[in-house]
Tab-separated table of C-alpha atoms in Angstrom:
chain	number	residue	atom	x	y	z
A	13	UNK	CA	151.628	59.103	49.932
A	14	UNK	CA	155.332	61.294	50.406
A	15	UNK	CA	155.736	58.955	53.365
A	16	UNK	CA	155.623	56.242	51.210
A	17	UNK	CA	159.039	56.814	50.018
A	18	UNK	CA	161.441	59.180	49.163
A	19	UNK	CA	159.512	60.912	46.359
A	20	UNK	CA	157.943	64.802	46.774
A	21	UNK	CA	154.466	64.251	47.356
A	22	UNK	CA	152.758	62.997	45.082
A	23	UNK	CA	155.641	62.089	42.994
A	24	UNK	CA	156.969	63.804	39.846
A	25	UNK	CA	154.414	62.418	37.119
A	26	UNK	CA	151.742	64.303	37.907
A	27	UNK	CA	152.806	68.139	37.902
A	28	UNK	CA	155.350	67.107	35.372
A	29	UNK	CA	154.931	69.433	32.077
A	30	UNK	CA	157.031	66.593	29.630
A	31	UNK	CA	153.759	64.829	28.784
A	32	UNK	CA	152.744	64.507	25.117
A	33	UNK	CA	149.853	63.547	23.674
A	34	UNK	CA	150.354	60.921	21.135
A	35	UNK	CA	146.857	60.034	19.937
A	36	UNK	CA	143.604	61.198	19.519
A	37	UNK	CA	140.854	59.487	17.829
A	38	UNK	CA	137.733	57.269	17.877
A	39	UNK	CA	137.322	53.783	17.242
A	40	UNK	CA	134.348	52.009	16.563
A	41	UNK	CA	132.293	55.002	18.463
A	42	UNK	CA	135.025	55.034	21.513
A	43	UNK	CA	137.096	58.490	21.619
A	44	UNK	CA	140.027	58.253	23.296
A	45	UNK	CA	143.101	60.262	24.327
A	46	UNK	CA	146.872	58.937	24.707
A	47	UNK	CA	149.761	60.714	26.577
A	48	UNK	CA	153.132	59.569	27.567
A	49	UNK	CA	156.236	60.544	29.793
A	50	UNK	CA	159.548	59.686	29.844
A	51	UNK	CA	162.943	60.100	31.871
A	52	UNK	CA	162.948	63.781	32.133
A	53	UNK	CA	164.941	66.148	34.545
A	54	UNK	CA	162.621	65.464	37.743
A	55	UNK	CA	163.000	61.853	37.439
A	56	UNK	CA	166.750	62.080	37.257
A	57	UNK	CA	166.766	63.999	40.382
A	58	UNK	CA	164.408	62.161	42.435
A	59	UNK	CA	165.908	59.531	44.871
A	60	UNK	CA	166.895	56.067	43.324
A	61	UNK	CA	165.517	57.362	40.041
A	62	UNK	CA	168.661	58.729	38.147
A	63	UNK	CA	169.303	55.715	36.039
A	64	UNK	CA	165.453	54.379	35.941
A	65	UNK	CA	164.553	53.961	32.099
A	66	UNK	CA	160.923	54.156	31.583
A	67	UNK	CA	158.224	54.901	29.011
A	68	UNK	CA	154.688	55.391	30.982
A	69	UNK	CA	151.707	55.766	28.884
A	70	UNK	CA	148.299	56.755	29.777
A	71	UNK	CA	145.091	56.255	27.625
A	72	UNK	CA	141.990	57.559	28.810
A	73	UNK	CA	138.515	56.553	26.732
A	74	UNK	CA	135.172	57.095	27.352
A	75	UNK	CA	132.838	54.457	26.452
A	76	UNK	CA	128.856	54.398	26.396
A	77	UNK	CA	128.622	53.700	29.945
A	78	UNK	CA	131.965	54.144	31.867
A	79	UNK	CA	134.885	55.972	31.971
A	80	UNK	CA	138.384	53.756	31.457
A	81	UNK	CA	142.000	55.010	32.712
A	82	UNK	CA	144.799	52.719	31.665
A	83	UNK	CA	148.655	53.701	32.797
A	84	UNK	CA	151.155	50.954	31.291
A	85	UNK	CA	154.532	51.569	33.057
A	86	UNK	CA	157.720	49.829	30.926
A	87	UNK	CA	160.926	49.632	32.455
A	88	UNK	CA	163.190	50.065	29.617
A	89	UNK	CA	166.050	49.332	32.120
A	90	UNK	CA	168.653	46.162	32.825
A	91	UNK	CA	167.783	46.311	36.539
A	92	UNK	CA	164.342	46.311	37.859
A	93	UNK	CA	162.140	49.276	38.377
A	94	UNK	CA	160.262	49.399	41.767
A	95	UNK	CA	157.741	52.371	42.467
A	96	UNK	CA	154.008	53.052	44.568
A	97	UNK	CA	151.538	55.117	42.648
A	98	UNK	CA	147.708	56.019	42.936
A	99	UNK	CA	145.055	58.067	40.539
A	100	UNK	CA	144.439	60.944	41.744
A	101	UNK	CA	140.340	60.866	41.171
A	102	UNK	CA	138.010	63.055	42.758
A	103	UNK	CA	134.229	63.170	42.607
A	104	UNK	CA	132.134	65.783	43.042
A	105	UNK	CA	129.108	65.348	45.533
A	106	UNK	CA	126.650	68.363	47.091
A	107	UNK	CA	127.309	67.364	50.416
A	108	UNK	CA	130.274	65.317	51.845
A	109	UNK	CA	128.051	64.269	55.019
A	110	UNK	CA	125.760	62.795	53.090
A	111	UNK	CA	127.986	60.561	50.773
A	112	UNK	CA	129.138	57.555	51.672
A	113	UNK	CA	131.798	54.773	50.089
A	114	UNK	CA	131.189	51.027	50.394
A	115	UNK	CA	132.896	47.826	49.314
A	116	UNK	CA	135.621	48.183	52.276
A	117	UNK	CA	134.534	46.096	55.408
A	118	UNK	CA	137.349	43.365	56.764
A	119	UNK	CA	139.783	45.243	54.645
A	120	UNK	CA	142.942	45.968	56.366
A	121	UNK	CA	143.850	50.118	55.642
A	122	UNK	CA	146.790	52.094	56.170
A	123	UNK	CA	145.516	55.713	58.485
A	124	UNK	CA	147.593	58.348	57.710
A	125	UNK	CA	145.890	60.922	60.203
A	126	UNK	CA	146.874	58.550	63.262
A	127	UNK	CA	150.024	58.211	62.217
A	128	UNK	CA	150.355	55.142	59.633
A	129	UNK	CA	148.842	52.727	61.924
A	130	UNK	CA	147.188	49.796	59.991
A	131	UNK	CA	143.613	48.644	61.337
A	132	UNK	CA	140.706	46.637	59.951
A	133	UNK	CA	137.695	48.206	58.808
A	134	UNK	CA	134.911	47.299	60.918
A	135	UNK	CA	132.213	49.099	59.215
A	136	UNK	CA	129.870	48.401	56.296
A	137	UNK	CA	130.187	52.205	54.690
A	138	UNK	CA	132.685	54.691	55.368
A	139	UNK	CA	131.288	57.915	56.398
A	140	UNK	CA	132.398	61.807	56.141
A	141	UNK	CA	131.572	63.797	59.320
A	142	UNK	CA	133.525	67.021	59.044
A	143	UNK	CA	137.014	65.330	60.157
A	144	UNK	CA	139.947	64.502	57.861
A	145	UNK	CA	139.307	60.967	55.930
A	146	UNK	CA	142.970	59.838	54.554
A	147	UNK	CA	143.020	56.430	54.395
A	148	UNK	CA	144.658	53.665	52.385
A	149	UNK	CA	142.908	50.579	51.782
A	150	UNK	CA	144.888	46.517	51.139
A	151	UNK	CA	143.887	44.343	48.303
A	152	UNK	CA	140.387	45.717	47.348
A	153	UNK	CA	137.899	44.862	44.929
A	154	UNK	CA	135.290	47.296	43.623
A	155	UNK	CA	134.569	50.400	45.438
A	156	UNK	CA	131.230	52.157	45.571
A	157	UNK	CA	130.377	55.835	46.210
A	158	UNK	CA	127.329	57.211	46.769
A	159	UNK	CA	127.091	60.646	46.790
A	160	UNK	CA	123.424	61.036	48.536
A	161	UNK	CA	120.846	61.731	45.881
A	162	UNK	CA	121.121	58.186	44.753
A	163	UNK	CA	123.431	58.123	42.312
A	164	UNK	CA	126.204	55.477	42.660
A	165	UNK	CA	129.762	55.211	41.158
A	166	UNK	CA	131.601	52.018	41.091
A	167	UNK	CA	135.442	52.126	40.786
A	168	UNK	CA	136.546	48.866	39.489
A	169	UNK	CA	140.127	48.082	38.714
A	170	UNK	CA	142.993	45.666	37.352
A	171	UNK	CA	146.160	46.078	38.102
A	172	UNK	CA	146.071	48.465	41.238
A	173	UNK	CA	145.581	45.751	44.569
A	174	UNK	CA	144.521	48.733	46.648
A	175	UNK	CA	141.888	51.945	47.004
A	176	UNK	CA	142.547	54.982	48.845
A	177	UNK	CA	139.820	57.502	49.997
A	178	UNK	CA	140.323	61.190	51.167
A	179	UNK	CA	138.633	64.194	52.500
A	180	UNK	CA	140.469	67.063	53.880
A	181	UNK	CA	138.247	67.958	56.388
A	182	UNK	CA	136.906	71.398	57.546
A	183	UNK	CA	139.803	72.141	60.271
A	184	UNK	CA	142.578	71.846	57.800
A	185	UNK	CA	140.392	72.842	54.497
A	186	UNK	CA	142.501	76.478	54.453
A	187	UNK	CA	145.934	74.624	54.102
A	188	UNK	CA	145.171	73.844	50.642
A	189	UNK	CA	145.576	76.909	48.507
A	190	UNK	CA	143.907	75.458	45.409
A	191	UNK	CA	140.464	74.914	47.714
A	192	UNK	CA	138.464	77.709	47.792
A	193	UNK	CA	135.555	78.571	50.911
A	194	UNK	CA	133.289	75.498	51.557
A	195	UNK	CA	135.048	73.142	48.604
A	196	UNK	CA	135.866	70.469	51.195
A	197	UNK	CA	132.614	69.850	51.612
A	198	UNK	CA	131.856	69.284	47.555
A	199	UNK	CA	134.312	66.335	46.859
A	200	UNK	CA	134.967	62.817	47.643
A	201	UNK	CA	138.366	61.333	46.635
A	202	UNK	CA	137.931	57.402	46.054
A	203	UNK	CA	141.048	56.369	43.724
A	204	UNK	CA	143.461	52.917	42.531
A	205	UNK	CA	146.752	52.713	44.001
A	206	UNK	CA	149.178	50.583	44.859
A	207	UNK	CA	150.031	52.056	47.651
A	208	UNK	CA	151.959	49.871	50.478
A	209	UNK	CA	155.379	51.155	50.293
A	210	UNK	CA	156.149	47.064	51.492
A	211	UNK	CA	153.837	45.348	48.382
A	212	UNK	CA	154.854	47.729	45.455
A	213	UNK	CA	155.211	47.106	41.977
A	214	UNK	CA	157.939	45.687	40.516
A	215	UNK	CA	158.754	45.169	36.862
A	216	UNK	CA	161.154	43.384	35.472
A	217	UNK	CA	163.624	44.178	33.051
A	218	UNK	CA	162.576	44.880	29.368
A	219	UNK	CA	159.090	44.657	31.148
A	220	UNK	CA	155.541	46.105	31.314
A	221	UNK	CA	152.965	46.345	33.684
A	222	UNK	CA	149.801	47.806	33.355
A	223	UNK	CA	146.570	49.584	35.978
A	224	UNK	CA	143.426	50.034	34.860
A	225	UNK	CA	140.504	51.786	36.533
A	226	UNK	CA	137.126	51.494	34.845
A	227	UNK	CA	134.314	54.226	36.599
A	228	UNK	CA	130.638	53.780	35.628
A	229	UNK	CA	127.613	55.213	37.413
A	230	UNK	CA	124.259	54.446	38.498
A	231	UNK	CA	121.722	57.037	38.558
């Protein structure tokens, strides 16, 4: 969400080439994999960032029967350290039509194809038709996808309030030079966020906080 606030899109974590990996190893049958970031030359540039002290730390393990992304954000700063994030998770399905994401009804959602307007989701799945999807969702619980041969994938979370879910569409499919013929059709994006540029996180000094998204599947 650029329009979020005055970060590039996306921010500057995710393209960012300062991450190191500073673990790898299994315990008690769990493998897992931790990476961290800090300050680096992006940050200092961005707006409001050039004094923001901060370690971030992401572990990522995979356990017998789910998948578990924690991102621990300490602000290693006197003032406080305000920011709006979201994982960036995409899941493959063989048709978008036929997929479907539930768990949303009566929750309030940000639409950024009609212009950041805020409505209230009236309907008990939301459905891909061709069109852009690019919506936001406010203080969610667990969200389901079903991807249309019966499998199901539940997104659960701690941390994150909110749940945003994307499609490109078909008419705008060719402005994204990293999707090849046909590709929209082959994902569903269903990740964590905090993501209300008017709710976002804010940690104290000498403070942590800490997301976690746990994804486990049904067949």
């Amino acid at each position: 969400f650029s329009q979020s606030g005055p970060l590039p899109n996306h921010g500057f974590l995710r393209t960012s080439e300062a991450w190191e990996v500073v673990d790898a190893s299994t315990t008690d049958g769990v493998p897992s994999v931790t990476m961290r970031i800090g300050p680096t030359p992006e940050s200092r540039a961005a707006p409001g960032w050039a004094e923001a002290e901060f370690d971030v730390t992401v572990r990522v393990s995979l356990l017998a029967d789910s998948f578990r992304f924690e991102l621990e954000v300490a602000n290693n700063a006197e003032v406080p350290l305000v920011f709006t994030g979201a994982l960036h998770t995409y899941f493959a399905v063989p048709d978008v039509k036929t997929a479907a994401v539930r768990g949303l009804k009566g929750r309030k959602f940000i639409d950024k194809v009609r212009d950041f307007q805020k409505f209230d989701e009236a309907e008990e799945v939301v459905a891909f038709v061709g069109e852009k999807v690019d919506r936001g969702y406010l203080q969610t619980d667990t969200v389901v996808m079903a991807d249309g041969t019966g499998r199901e994938i539940a997104i659960s979370k701690e941390g994150w309030t909110d749940s945003v879910v994307w499609n490109i569409g078909e008419a705008e499919a060719g402005s994204l030079a990293d999707m090849g013929p046909g590709e929209w059709q082959r994902y569903v994006c269903v990740e964590s966020g905090v993501i209300d540029p008017e709710t976002p996180v804010t940690v104290a000094p000498n403070e942590s906080w800490l997301g976690i998204q746990t994804i486990s599947c049904k067949l």
